[in-house]
N, CA, C and O atoms as a DFTB+ gen file, in Angstrom:
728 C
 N C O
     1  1     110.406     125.474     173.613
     2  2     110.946     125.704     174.941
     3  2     112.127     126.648     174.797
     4  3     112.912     126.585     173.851
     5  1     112.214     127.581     175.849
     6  2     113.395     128.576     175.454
     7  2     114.343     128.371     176.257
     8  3     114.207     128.011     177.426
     9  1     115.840     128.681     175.434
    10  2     116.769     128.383     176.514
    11  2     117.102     128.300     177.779
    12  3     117.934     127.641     178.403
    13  1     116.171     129.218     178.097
    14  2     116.359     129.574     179.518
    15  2     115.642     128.549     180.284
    16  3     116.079     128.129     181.355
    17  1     114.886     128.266     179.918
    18  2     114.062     127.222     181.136
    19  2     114.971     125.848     180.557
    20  3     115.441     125.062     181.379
    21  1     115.152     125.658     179.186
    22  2     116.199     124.427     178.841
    23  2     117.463     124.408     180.150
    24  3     117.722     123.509     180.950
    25  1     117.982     125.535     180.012
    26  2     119.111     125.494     181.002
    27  2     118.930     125.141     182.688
    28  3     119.678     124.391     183.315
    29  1     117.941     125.756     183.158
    30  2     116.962     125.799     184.593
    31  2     116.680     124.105     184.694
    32  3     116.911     123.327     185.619
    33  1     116.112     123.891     183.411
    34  2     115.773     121.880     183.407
    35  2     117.153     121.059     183.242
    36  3     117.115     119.968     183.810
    37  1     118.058     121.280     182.749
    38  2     119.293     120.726     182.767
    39  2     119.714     120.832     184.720
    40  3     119.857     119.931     185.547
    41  1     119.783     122.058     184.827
    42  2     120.965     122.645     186.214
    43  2     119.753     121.807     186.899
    44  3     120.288     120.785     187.332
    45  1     118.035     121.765     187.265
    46  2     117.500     121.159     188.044
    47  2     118.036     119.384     188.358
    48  3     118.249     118.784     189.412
    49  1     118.115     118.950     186.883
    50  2     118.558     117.507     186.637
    51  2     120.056     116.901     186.987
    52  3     120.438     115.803     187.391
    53  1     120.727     118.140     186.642
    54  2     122.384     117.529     187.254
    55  2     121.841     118.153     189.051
    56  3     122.228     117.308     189.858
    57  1     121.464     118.756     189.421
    58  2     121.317     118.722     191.031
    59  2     120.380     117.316     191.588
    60  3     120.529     116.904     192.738
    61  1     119.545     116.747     190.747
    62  2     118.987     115.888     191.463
    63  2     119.843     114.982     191.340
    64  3     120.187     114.254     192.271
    65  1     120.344     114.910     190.027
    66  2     121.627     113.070     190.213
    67  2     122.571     113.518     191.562
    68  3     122.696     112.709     192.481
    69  1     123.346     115.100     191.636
    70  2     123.675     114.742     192.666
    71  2     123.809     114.207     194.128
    72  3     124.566     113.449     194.734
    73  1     122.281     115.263     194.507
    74  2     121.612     114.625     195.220
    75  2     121.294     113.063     195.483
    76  3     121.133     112.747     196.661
    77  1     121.200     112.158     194.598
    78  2     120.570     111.020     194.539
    79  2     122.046     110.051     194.703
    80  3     122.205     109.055     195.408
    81  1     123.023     110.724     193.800
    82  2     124.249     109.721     194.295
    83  2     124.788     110.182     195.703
    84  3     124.916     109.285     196.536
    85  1     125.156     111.610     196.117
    86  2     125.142     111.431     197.148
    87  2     123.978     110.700     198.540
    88  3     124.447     110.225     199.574
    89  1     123.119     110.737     198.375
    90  2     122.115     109.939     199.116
    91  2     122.248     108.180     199.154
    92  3     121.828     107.400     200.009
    93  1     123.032     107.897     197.827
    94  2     123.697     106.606     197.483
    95  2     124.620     106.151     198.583
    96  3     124.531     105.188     199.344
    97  1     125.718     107.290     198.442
    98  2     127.091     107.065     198.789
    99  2     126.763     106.775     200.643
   100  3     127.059     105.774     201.295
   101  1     126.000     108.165     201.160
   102  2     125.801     107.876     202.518
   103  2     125.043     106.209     202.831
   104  3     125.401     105.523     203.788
   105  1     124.455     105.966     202.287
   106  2     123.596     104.813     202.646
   107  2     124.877     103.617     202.411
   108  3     125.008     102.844     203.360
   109  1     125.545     103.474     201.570
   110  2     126.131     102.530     201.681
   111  2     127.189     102.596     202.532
   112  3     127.479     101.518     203.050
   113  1     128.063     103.830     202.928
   114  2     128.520     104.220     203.950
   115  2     127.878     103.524     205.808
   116  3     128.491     103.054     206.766
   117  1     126.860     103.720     205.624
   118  2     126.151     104.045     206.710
   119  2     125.586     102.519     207.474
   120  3     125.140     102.294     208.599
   121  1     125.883     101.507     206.109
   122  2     125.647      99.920     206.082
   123  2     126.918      99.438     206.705
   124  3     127.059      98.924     207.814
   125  1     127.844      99.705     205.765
   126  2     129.104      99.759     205.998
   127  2     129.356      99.628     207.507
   128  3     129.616      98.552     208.045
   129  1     129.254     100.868     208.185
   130  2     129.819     101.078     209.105
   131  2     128.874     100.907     210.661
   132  3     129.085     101.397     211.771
   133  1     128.010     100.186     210.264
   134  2     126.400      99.580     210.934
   135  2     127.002      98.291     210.807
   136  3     127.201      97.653     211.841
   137  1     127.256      97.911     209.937
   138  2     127.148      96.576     209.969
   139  2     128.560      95.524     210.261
   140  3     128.643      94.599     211.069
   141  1     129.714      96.095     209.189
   142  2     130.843      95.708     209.007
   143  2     131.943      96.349     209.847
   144  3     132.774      95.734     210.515
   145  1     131.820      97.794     209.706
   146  2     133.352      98.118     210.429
   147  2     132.654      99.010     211.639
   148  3     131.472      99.343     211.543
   149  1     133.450      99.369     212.764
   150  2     133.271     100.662     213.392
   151  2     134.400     101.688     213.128
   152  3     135.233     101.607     212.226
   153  1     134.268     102.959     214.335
   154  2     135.308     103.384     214.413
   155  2     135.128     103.841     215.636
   156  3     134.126     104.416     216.058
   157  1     136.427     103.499     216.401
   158  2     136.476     103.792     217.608
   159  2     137.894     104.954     218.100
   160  3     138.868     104.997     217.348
   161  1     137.875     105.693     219.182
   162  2     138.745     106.459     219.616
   163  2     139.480     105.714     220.826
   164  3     138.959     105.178     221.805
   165  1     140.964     105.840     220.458
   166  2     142.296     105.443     221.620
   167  2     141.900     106.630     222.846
   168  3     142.025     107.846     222.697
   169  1     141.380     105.915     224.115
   170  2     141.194     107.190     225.291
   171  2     142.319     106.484     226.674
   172  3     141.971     105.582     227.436
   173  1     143.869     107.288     226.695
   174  2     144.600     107.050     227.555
   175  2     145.537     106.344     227.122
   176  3     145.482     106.066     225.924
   177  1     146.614     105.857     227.869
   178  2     147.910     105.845     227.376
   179  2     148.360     104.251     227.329
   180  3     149.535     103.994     227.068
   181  1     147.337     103.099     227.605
   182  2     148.051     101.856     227.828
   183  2     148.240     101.167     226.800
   184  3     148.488      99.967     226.913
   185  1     148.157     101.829     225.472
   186  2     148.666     101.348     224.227
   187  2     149.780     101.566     223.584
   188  3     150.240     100.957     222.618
   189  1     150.476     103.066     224.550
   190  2     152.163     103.574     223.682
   191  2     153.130     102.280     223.894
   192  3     153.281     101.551     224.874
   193  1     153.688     102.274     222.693
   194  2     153.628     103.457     222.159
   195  2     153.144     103.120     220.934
   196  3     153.400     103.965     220.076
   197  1     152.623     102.316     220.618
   198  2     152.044     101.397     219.497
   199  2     150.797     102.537     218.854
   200  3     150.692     102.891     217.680
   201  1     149.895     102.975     220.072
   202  2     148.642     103.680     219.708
   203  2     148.965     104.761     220.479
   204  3     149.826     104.664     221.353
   205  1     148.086     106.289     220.153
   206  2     148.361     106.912     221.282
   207  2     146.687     108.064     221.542
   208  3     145.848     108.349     220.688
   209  1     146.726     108.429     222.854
   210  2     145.466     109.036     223.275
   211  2     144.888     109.728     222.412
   212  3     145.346     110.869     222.467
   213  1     143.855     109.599     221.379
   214  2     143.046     110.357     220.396
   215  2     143.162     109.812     219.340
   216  3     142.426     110.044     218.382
   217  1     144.551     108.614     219.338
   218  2     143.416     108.418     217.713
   219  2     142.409     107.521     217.628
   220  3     141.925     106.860     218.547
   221  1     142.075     107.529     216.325
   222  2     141.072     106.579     215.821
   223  2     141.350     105.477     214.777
   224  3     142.287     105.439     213.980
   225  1     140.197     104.456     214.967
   226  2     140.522     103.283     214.414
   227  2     139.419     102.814     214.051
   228  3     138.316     102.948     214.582
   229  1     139.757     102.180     213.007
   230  2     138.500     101.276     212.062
   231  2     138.782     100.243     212.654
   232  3     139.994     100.123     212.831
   233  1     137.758      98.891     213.302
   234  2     137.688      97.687     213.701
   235  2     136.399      96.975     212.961
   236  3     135.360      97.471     212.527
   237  1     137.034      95.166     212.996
   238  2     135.940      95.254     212.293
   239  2     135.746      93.448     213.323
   240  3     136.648      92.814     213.872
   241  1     134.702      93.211     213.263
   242  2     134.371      92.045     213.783
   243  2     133.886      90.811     212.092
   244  3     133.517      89.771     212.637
   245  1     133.849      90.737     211.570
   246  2     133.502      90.008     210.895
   247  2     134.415      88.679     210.660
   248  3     135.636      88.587     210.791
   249  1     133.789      88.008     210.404
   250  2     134.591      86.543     210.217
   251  2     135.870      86.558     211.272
   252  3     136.978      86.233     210.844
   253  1     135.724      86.884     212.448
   254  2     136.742      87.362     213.184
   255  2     137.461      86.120     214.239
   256  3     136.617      85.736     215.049
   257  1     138.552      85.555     214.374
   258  2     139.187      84.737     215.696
   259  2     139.937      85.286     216.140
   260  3     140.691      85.789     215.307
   261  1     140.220      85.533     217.336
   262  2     140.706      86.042     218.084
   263  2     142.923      85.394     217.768
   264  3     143.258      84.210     217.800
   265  1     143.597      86.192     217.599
   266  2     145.333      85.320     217.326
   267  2     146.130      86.427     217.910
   268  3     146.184      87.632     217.662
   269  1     146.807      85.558     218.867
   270  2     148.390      86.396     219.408
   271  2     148.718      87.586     218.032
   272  3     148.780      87.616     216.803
   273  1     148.875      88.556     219.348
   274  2     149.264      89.771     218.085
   275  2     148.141      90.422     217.857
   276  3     148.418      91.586     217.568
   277  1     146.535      90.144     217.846
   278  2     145.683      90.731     217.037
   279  2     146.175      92.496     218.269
   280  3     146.838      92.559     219.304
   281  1     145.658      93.289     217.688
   282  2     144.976      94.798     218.730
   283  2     143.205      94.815     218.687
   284  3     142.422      95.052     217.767
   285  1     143.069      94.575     219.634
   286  2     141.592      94.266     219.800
   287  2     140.844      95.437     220.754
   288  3     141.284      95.993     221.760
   289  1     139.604      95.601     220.100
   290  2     138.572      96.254     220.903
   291  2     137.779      95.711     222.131
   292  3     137.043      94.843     221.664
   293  1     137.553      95.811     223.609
   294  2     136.544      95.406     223.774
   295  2     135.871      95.551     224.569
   296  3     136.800      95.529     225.376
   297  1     135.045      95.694     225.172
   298  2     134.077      96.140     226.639
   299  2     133.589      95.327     227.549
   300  3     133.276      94.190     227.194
   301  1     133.481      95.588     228.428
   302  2     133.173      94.702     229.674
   303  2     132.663      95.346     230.361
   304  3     133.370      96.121     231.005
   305  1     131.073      95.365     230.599
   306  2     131.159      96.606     231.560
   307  2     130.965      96.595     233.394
   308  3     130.408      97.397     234.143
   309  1     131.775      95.173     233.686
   310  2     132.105      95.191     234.768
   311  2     133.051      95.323     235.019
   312  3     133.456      95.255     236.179
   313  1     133.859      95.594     233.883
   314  2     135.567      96.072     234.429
   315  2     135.461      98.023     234.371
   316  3     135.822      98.869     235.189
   317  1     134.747      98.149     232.903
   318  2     134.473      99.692     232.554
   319  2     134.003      99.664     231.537
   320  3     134.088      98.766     230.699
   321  1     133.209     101.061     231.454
   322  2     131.758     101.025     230.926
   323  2     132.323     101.209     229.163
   324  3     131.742     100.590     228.272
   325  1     133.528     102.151     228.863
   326  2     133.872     102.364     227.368
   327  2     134.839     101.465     227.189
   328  3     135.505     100.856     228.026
   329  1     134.861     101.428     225.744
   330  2     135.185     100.343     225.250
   331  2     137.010     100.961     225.463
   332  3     137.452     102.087     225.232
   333  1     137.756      99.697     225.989
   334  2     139.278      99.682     225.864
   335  2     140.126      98.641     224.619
   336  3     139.873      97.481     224.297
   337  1     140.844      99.269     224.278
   338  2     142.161      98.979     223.339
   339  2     143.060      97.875     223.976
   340  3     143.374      98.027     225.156
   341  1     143.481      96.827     223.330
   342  2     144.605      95.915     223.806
   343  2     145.082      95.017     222.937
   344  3     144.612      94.941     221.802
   345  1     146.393      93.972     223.502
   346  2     146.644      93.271     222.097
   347  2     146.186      92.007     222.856
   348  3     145.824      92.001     224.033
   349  1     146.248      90.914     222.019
   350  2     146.134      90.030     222.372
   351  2     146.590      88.683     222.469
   352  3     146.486      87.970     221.471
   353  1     147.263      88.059     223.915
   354  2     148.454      87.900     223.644
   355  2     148.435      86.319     223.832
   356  3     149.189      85.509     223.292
   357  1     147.521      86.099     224.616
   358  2     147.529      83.936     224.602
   359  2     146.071      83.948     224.380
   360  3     145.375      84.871     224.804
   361  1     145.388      82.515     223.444
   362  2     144.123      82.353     223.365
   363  2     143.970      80.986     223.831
   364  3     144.938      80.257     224.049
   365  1     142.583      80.581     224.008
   366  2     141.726      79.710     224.488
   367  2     142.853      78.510     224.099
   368  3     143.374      78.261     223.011
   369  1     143.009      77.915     225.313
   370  2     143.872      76.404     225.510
   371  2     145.470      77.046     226.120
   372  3     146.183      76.223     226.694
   373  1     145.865      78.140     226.016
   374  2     147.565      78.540     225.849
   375  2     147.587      78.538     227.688
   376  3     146.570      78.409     228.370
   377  1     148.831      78.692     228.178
   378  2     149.260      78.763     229.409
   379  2     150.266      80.255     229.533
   380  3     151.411      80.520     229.167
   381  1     149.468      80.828     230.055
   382  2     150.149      82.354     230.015
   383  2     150.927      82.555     231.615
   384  3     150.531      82.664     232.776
   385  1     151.598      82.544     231.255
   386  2     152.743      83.073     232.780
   387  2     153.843      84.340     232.343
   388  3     154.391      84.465     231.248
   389  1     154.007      85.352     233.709
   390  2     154.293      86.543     233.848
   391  2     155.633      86.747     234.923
   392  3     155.431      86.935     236.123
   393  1     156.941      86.690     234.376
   394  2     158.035      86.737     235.062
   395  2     158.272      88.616     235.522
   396  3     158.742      89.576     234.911
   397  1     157.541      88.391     237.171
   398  2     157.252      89.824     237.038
   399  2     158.826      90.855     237.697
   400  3     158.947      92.076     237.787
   401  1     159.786      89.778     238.041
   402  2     161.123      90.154     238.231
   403  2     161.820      90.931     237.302
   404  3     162.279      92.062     237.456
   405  1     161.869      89.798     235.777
   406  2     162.757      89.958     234.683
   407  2     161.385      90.717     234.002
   408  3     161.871      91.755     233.554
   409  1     160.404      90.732     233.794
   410  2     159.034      91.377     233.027
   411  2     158.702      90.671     231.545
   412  3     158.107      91.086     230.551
   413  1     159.497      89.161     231.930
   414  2     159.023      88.432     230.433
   415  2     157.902      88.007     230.687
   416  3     157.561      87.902     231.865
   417  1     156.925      87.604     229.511
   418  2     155.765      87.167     229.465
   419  2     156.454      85.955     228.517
   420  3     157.348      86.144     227.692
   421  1     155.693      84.397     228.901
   422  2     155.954      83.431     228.618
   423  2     154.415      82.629     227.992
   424  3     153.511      82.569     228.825
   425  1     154.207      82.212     227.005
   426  2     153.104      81.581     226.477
   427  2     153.116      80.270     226.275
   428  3     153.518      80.203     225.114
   429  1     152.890      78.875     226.745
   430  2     153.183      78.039     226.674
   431  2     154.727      77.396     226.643
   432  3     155.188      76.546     225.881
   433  1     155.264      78.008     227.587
   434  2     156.902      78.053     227.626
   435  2     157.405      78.493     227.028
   436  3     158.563      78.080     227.095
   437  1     157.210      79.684     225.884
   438  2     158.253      80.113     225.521
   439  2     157.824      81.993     225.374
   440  3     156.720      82.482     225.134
   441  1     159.367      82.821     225.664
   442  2     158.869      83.677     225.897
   443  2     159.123      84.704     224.715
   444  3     160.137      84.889     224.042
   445  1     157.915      85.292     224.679
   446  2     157.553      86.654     224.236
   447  2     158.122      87.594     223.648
   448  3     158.393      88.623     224.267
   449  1     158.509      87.404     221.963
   450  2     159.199      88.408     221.592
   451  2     158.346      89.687     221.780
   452  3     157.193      89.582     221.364
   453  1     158.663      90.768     222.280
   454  2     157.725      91.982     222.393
   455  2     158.231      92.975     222.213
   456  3     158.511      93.725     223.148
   457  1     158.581      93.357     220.522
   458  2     159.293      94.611     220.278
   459  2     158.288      96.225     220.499
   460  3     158.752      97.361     220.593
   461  1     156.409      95.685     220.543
   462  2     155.992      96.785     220.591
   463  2     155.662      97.296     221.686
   464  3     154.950      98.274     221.916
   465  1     156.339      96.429     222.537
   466  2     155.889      97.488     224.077
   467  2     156.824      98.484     224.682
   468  3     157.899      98.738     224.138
   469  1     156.453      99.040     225.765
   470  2     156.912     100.139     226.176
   471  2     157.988      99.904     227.067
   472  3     159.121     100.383     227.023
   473  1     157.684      99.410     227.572
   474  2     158.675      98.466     229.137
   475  2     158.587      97.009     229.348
   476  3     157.770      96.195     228.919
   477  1     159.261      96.918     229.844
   478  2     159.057      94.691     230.574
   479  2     157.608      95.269     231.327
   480  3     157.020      96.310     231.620
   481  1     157.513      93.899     231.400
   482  2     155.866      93.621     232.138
   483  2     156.270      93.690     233.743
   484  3     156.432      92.561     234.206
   485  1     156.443      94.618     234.569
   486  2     157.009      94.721     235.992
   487  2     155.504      94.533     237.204
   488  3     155.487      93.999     238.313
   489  1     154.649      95.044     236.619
   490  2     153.388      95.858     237.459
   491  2     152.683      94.708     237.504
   492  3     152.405      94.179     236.428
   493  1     152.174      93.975     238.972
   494  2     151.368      92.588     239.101
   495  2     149.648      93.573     239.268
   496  3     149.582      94.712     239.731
   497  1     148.765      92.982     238.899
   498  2     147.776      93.342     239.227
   499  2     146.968      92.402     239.743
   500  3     145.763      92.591     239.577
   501  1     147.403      91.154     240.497
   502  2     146.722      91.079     241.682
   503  2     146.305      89.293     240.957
   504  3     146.175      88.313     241.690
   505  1     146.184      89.253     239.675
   506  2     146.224      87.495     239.377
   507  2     147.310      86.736     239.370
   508  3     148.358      86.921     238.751
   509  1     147.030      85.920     240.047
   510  2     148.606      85.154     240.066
   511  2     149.018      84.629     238.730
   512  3     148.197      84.834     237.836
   513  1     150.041      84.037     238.421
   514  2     150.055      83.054     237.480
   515  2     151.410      81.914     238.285
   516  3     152.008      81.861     239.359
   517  1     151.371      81.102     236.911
   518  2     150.723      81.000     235.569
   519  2     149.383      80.817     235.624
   520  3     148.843      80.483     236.678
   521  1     148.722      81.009     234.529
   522  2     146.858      80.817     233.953
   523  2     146.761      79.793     232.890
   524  3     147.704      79.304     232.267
   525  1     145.672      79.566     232.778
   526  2     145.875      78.515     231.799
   527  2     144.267      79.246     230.891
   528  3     143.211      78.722     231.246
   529  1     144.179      80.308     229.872
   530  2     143.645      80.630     228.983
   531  2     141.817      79.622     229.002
   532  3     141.899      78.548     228.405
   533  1     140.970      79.804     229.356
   534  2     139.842      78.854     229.210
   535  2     139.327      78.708     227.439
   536  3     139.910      79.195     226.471
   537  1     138.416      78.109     227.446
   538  2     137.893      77.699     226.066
   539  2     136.624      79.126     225.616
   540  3     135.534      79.381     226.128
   541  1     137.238      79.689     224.674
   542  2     136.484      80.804     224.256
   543  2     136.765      82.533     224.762
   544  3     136.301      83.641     224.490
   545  1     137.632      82.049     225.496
   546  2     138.294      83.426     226.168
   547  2     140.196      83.833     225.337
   548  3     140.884      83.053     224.679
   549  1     140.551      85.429     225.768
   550  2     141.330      85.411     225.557
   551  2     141.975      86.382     226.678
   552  3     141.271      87.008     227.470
   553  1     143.584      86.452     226.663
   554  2     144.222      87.048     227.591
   555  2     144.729      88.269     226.847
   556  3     145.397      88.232     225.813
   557  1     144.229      89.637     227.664
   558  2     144.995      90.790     226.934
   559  2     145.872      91.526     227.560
   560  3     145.886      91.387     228.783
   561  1     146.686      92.344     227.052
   562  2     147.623      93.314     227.646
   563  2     148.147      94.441     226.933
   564  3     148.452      94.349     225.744
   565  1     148.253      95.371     227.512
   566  2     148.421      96.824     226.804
   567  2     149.904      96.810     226.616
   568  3     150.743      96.234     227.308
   569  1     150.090      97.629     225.442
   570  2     151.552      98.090     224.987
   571  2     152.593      98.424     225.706
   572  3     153.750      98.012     225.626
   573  1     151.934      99.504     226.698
   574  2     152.182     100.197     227.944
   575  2     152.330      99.605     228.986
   576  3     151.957     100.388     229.859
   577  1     152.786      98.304     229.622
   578  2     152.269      97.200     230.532
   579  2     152.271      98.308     231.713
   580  3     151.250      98.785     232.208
   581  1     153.318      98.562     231.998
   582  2     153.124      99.443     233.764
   583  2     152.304     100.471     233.758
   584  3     152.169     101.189     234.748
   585  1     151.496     100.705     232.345
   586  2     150.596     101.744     232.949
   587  2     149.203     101.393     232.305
   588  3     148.462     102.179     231.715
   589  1     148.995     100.023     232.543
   590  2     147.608      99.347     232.111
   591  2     146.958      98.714     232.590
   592  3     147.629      97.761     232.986
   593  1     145.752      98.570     232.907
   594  2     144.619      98.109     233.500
   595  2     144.533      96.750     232.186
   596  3     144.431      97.010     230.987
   597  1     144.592      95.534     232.672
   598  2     144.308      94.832     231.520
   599  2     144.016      92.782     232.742
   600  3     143.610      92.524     233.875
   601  1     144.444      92.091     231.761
   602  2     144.337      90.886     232.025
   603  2     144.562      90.228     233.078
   604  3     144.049      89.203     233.527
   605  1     145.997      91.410     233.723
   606  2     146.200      91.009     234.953
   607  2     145.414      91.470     236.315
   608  3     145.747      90.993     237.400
   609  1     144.742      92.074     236.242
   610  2     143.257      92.743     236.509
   611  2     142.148      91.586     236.809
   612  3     141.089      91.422     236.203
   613  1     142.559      90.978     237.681
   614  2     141.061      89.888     238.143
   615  2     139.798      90.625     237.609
   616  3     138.902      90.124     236.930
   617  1     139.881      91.719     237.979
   618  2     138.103      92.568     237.278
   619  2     138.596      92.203     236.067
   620  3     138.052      91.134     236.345
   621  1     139.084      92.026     235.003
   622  2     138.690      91.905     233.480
   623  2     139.536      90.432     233.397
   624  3     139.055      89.488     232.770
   625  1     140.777      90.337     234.055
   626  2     140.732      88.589     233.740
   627  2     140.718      88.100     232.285
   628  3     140.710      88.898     231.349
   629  1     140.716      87.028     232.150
   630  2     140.220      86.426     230.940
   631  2     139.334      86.843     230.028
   632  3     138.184      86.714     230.448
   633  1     139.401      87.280     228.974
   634  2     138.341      88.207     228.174
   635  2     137.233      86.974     227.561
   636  3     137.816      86.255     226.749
   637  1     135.967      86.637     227.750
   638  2     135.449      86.147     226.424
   639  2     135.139      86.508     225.062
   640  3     134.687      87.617     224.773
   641  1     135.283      85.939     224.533
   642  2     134.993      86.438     222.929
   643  2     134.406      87.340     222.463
   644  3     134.662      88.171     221.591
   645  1     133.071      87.014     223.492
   646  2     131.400      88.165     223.071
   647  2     131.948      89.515     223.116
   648  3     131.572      90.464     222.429
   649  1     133.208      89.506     224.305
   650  2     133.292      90.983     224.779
   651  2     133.960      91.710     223.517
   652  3     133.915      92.928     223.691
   653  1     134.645      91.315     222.144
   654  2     135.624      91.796     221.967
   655  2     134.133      92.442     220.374
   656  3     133.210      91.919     219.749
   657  1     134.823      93.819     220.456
   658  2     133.578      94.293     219.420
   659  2     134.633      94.044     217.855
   660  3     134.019      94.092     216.790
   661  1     135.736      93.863     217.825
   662  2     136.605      93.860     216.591
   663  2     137.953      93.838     216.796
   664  3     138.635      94.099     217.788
   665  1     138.208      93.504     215.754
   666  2     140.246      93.659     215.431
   667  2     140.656      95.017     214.827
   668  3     140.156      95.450     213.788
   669  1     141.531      95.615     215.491
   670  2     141.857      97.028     214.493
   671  2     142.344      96.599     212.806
   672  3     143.109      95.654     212.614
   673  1     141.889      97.280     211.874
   674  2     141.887      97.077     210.924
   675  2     143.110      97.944     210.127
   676  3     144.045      97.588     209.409
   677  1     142.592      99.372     210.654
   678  2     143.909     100.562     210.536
   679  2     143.405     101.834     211.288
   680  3     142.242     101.866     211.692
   681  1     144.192     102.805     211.469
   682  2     144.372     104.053     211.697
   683  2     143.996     104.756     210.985
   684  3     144.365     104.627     209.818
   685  1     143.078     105.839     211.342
   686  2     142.149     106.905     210.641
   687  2     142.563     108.327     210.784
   688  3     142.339     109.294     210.056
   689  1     143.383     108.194     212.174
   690  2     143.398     109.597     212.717
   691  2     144.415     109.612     213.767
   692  3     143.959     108.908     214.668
   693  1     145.527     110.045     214.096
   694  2     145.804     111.246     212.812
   695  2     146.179     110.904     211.419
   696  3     146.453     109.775     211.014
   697  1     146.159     112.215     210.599
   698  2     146.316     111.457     209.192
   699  2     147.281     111.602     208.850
   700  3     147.429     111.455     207.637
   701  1     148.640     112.010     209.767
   702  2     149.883     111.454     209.224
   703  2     150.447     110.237     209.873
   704  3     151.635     110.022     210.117
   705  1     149.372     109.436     210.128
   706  2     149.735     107.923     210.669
   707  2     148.474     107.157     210.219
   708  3     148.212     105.996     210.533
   709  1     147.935     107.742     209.655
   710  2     146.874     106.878     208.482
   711  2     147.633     105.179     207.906
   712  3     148.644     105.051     207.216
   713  1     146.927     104.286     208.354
   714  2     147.554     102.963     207.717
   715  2     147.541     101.645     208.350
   716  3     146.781     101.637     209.318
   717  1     147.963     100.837     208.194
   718  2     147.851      99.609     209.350
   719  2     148.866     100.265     210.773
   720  3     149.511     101.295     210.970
   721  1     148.513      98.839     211.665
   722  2     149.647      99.389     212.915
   723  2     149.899      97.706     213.206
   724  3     149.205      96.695     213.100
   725  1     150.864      97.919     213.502
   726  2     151.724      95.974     213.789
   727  2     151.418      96.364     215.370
   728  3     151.705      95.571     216.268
């Protein structure tokens, strides 16, 4: 065999491993992100200043309960059809009440440290309180309270569980804020 085709059979053979690991890498990628994580895009402002319009986020639903604090994904599509961003702030059994004077939020009597929001909670959207959280549901609210469509929103109300597609995991984009987000 002469060098030349030796060399042609080598360069053919390192192109197929590449080929073949890359064909690897996507597939497990592709499980990955099918099965375990998504990634979803921040669209609008009721997350500042915590999140902001365009980025993106890995969420993941697995082995997942819903806990004060989580930032959660989730859809409803009788409130709206794409999926919205929120945190989540009393769960199934808690008593959530909204001092919409002073803009404290109170969870079973006591109120709400909330260093990541934007403003006091001022803006009523039409549910009274106090609420009392049902079994399997949770109560959400955006970062942004006066400029969010969220819990206090009789249309979305009480979230159930089913609705929520994941917990943010971290930030993808932009990539000089690549990382977790509190």
């Amino acid at each position: 065999m002469s060098t030349e085709n030796s060399a042609a059979k080598k360069l053919q053979d390192e192109l197929y491993d590449w080929v073949q690991s890359i064909a690897v890498i996507l597939s497990v990628v592709i499980l990955l992100f099918t099965f375990f994580f998504r990634i979803i895009g921040v669209e609008g402002d009721s997350m500042n200043p915590t999140l902001k319009d365009n980025d993106w986020l890995v969420i993941s639903n697995l082995f997942y309960e819903p806990e004060y604090g989580d930032i959660v994904v989730l859809t409803k599509n009788s409130f709206m059809s794409q999926p919205i961003v929120k945190r989540v702030i009393a769960t199934e059994g808690q008593v959530i009440d909204i001092d919409f004077t002073t803009g404290t939020v109170t969870v079973d009597g006591k109120v709400l440290d909330e260093p990541y929001i934007a403003d006091f909670t001022k803006r009523q959207l039409g549910m009274e309180f106090p609420q009392l959280v049902p079994n399997d549901c949770v109560f959400v609210l955006g970062d942004n309270r006066n400029h969010s469509s969220d819990s206090r929103d009789p249309a979305l109300g009480m979230v159930h569980k089913q609705y929520i597609l994941g917990r943010l995991i971290f930030r993808i984009f932009p990539l000089n804020k690549i990382g977790a987000v509190a």
